[in-house]
mmCIF file of C-alpha atoms in Angstrom:
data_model
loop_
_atom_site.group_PDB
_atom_site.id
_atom_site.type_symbol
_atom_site.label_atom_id
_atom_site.label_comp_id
_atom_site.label_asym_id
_atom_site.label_seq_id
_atom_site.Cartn_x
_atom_site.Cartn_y
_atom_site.Cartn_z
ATOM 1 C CA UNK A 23 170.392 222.654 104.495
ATOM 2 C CA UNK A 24 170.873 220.554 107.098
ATOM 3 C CA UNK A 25 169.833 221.470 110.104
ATOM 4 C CA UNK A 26 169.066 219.218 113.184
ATOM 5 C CA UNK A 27 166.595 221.197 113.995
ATOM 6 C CA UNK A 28 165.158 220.117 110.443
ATOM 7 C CA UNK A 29 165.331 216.236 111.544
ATOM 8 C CA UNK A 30 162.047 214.388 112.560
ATOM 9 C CA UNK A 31 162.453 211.445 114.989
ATOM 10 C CA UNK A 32 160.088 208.262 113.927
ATOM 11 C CA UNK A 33 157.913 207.825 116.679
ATOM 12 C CA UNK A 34 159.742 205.287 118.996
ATOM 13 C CA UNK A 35 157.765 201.980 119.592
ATOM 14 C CA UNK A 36 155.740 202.236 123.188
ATOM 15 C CA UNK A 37 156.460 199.296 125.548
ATOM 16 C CA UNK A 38 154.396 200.329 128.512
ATOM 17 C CA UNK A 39 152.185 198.255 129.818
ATOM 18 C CA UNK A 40 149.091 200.301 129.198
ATOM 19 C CA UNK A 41 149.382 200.113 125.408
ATOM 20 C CA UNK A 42 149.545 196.310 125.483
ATOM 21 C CA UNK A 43 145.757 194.869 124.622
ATOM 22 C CA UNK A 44 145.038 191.275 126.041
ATOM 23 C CA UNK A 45 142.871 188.898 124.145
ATOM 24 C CA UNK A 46 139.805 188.077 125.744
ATOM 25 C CA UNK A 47 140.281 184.998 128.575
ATOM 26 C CA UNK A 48 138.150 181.992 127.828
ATOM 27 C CA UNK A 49 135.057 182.508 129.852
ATOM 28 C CA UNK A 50 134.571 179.515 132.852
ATOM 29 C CA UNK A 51 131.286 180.842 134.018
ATOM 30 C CA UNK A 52 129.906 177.792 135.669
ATOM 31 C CA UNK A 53 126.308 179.110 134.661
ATOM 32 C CA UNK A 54 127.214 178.822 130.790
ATOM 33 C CA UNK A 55 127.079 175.014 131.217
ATOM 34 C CA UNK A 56 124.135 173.211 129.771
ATOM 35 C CA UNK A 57 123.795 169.544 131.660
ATOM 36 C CA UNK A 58 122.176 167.285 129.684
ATOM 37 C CA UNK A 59 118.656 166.280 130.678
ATOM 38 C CA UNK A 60 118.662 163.509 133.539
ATOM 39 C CA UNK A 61 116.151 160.897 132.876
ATOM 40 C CA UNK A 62 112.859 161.364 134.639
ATOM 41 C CA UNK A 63 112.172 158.377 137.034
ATOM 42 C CA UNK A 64 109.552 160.157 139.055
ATOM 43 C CA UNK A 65 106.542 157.613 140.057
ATOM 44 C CA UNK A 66 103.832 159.516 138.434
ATOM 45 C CA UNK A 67 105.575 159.623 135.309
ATOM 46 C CA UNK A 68 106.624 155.946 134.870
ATOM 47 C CA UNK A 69 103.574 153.905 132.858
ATOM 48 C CA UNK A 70 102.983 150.306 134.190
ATOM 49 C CA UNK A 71 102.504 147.578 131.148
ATOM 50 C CA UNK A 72 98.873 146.255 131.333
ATOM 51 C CA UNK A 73 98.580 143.125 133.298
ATOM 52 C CA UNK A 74 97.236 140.163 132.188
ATOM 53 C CA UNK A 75 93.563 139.655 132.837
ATOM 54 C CA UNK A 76 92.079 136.547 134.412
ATOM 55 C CA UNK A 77 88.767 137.611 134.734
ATOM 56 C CA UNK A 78 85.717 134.618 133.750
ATOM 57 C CA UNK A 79 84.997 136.354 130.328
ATOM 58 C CA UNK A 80 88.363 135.555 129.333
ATOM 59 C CA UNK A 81 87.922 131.773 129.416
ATOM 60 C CA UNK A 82 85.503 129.539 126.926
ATOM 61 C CA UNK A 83 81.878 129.314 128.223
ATOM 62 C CA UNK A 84 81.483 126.096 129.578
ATOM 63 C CA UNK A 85 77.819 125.761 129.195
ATOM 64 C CA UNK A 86 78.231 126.079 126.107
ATOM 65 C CA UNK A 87 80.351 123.262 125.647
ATOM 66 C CA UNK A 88 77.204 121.337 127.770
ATOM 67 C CA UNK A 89 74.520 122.205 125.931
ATOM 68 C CA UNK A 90 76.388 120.949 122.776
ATOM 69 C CA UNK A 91 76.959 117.194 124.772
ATOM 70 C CA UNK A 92 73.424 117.587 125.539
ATOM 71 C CA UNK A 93 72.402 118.300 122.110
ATOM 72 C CA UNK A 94 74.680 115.482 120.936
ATOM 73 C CA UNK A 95 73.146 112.790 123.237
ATOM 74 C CA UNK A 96 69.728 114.186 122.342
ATOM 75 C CA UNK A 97 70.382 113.529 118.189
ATOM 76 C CA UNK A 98 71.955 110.087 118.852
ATOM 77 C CA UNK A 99 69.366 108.438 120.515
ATOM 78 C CA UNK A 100 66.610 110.818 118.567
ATOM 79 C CA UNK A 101 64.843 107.819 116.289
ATOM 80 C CA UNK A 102 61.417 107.142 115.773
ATOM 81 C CA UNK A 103 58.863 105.499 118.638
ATOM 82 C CA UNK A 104 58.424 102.097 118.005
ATOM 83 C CA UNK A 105 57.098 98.586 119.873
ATOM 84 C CA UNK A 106 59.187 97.297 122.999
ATOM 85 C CA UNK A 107 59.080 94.207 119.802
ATOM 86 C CA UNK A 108 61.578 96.081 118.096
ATOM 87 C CA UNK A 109 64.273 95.688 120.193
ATOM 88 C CA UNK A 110 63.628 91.803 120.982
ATOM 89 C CA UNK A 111 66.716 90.569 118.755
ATOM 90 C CA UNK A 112 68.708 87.063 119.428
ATOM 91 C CA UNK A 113 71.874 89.403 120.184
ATOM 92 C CA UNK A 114 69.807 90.558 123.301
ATOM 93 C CA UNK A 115 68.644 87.176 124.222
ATOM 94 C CA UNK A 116 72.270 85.643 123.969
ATOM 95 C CA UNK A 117 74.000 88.534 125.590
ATOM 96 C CA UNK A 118 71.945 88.374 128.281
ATOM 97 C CA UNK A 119 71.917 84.674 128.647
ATOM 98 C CA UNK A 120 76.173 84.413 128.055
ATOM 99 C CA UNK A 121 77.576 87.379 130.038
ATOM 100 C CA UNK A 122 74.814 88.555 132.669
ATOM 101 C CA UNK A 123 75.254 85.571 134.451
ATOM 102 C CA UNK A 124 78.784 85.518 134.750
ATOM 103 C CA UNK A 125 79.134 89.064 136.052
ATOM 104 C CA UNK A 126 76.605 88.599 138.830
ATOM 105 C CA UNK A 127 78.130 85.696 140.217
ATOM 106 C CA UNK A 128 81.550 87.780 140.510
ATOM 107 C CA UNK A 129 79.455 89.875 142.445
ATOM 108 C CA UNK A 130 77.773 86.888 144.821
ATOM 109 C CA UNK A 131 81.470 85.492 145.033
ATOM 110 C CA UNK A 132 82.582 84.610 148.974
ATOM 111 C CA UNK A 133 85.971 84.546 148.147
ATOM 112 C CA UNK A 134 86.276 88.048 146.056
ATOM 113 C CA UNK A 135 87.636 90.839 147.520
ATOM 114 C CA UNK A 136 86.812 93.633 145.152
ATOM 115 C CA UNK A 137 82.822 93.363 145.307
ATOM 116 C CA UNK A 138 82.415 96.872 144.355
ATOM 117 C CA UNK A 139 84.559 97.025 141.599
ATOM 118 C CA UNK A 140 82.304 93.533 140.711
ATOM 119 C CA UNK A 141 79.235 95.811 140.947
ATOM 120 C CA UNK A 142 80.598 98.650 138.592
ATOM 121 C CA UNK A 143 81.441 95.680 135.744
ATOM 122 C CA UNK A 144 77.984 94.631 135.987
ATOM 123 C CA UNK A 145 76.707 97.884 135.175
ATOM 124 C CA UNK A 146 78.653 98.731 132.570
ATOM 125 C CA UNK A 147 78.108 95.160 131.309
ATOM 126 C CA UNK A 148 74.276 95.995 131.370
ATOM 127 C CA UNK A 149 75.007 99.579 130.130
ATOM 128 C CA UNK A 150 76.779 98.057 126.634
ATOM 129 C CA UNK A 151 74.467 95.320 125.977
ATOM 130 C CA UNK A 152 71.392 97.882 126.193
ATOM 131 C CA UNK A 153 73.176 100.417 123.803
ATOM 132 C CA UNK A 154 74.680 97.680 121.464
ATOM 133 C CA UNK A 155 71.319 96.498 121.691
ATOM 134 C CA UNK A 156 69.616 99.823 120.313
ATOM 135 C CA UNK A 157 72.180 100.686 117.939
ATOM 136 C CA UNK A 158 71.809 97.396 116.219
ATOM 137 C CA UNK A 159 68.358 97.126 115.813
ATOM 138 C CA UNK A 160 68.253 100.140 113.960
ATOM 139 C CA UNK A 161 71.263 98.901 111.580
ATOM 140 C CA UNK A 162 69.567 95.940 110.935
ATOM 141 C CA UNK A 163 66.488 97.577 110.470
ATOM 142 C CA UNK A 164 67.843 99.976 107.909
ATOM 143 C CA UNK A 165 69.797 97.034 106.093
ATOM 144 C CA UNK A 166 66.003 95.420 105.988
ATOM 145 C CA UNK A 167 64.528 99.081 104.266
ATOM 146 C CA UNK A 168 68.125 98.634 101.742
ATOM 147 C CA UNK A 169 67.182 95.602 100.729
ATOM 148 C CA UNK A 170 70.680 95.217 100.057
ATOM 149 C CA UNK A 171 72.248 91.505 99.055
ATOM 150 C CA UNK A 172 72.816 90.631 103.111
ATOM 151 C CA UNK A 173 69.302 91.945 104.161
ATOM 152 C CA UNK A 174 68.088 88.501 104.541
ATOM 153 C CA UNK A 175 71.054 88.317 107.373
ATOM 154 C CA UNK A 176 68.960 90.394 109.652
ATOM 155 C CA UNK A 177 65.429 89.282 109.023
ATOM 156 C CA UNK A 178 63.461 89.391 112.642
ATOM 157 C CA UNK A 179 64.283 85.721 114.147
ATOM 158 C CA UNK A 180 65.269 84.809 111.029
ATOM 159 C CA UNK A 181 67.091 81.595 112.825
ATOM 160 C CA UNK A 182 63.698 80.802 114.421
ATOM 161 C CA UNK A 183 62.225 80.564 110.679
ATOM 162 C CA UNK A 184 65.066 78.775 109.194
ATOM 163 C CA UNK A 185 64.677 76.031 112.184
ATOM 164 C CA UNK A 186 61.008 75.646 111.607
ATOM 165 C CA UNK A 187 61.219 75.260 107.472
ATOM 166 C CA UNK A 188 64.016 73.350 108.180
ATOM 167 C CA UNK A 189 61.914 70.910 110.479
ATOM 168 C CA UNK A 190 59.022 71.165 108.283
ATOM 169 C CA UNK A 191 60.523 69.523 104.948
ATOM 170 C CA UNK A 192 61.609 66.459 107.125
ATOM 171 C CA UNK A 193 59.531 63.338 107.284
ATOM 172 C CA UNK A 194 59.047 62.445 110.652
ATOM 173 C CA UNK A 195 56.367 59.605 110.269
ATOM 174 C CA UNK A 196 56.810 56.247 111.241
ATOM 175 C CA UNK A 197 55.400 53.345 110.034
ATOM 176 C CA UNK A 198 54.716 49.430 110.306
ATOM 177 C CA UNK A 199 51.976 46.411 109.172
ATOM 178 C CA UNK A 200 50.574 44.397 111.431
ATOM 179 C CA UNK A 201 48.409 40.811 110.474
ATOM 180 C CA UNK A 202 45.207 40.536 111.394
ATOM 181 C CA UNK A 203 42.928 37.898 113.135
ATOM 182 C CA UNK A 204 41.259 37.247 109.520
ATOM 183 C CA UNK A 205 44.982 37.296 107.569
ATOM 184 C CA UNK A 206 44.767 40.400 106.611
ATOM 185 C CA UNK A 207 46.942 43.254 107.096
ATOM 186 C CA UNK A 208 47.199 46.498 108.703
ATOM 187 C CA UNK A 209 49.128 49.497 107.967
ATOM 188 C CA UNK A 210 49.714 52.449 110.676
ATOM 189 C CA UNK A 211 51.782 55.675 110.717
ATOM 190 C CA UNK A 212 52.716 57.546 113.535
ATOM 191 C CA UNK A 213 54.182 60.493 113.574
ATOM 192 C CA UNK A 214 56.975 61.652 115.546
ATOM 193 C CA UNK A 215 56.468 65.280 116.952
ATOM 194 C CA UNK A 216 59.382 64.859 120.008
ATOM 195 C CA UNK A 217 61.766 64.383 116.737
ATOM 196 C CA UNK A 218 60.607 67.332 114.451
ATOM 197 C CA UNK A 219 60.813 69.885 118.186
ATOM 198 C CA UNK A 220 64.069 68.466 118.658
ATOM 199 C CA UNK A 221 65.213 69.312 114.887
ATOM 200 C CA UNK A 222 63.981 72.511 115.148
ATOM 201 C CA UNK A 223 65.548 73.233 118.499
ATOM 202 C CA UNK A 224 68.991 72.284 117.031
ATOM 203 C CA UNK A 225 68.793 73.678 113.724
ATOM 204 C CA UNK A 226 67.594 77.377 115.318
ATOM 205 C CA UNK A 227 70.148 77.166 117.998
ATOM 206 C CA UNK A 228 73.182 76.313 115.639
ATOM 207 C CA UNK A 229 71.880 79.349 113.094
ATOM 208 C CA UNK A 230 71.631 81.508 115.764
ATOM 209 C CA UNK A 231 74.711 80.737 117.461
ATOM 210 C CA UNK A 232 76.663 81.449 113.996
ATOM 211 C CA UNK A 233 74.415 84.729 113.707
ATOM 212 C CA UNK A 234 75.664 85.996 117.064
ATOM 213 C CA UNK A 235 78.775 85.675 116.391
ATOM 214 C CA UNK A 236 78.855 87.947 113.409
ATOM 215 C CA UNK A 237 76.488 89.811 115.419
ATOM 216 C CA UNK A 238 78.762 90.541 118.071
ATOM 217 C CA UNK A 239 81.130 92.363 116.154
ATOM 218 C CA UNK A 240 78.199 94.297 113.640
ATOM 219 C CA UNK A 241 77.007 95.695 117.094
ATOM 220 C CA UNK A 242 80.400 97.481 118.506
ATOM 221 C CA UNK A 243 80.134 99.048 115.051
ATOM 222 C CA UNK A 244 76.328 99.961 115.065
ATOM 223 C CA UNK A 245 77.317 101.815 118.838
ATOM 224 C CA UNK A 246 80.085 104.335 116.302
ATOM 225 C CA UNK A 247 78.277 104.502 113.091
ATOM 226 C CA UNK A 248 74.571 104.989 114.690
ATOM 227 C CA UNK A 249 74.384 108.364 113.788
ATOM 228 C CA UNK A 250 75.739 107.892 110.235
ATOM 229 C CA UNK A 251 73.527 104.752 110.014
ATOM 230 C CA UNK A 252 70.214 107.394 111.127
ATOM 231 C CA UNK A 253 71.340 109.878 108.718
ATOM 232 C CA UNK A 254 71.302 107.460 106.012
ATOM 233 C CA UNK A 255 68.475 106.155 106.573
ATOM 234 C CA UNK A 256 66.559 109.013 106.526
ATOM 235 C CA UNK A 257 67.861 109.796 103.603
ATOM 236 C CA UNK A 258 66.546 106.629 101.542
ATOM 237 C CA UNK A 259 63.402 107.279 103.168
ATOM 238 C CA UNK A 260 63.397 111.198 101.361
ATOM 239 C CA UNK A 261 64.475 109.748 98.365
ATOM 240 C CA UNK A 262 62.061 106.481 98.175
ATOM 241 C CA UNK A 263 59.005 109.090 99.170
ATOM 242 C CA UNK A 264 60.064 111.628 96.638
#
């Protein structure tokens, strides 16, 4: 059979509004927003570097660096007491007699201008010849102890020696014959001691003259190697007493 009243209708698609679901909207909530984290510049959160410190414990100590000049100048001239004798040399003598002279009349001198600057040159001039002086008497006196091949070089007024057996191996007497009231003859001597003091003068002063010239330049080096020279020294001593 085939009634309509035996028909069923499919259910007809709904189009009102209230059926129709809308998706969720993308939330704009201002709160949802995360800022990132500004950076902190507050004052009691910003760490200085460390400054530079300039207090005295920072810098060397300078007495320090005294004592050791003081200890220095204490070990070079730190040698044995001896006579005033000792340092009596011919370099002395000459260097006293060549250069002394000379400075002070720069200083006496009308016409120059710079009289201080005269005055400091005459010290230092006295200064040098003093510690040349020292420093060489103490070489030579070592090279004396060494017995070394040139020790004869510094023998105490050596020159003065030299001059005198020099003088003494000349023949300085004189001689004639004279006839006598009876015919005979006579026979004197005389013997000239003006002749020998003037050969002995000559040959010590020529010596010494040649000596100070070496000497001059063995004494700048005595003034650099003292210490080395003293140290040696000693050392021969320990090992000639041991």
């Amino acid at each position: 059979m085939s009634k309509e009243s035996d028909y069923v209708k499919p259910p007809k698609k709904s189009t009102t509004a209230d059926d129709y679901v809308q998706p969720p909207k993308k939330q704009m909530v201002t709160d949802d927003y995360i800022k990132p984290p500004k950076p902190q510049t507050k004052a009691e959160e910003y760490v200085e570097p460390p400054k530079k410190t300039t207090s005295t414990t920072d810098y060397a100590d300078t007495s320090q660096a005294q004592t050791q000049i003081v200890n220095g100048l204490r070990s070079y001239f730190q040698t044995p007491k001896v006579k005033i004798s000792f340092y009596l040399t011919g370099y002395l003598f000459l260097m006293c007699a060549m250069y002394l002279p000379l400075a002070w009349s720069k200083i006496n001198d009308p016409i120059e201008s710079h009289h201080l600057v005269a005055m400091i040159n005459f010290g230092l001039i006295i200064s040098y010849i003093l510690l040349s002086n020292y420093t060489y008497s103490w070489f030579a006196d070592y090279q004396r102890y060494k017995n070394g091949s040139f020790s004869w070089f510094f023998t105490p007024y050596g020159s003065v020696k030299t001059g005198y057996a020099s003088s003494a191996f000349m023949n300085y007497q004189t001689g004639y014959v004279s006839k006598g009231m009876f015919g005979n003859y006579k026979y004197k001597s005389r013997t000239g001691v003006g002749e020998k003091m003037l050969t002995f003068i000559i040959i010590t002063l020529v010596v010494e003259m040649l000596k100070f010239m070496i000497n001059i330049v063995i004494a700048f080096y005595s003034v650099f190697a003292h210490k080395k020279t003293i140290d040696k020294y000693q050392a021969l001593v320990n090992e000639r007493n041991d």
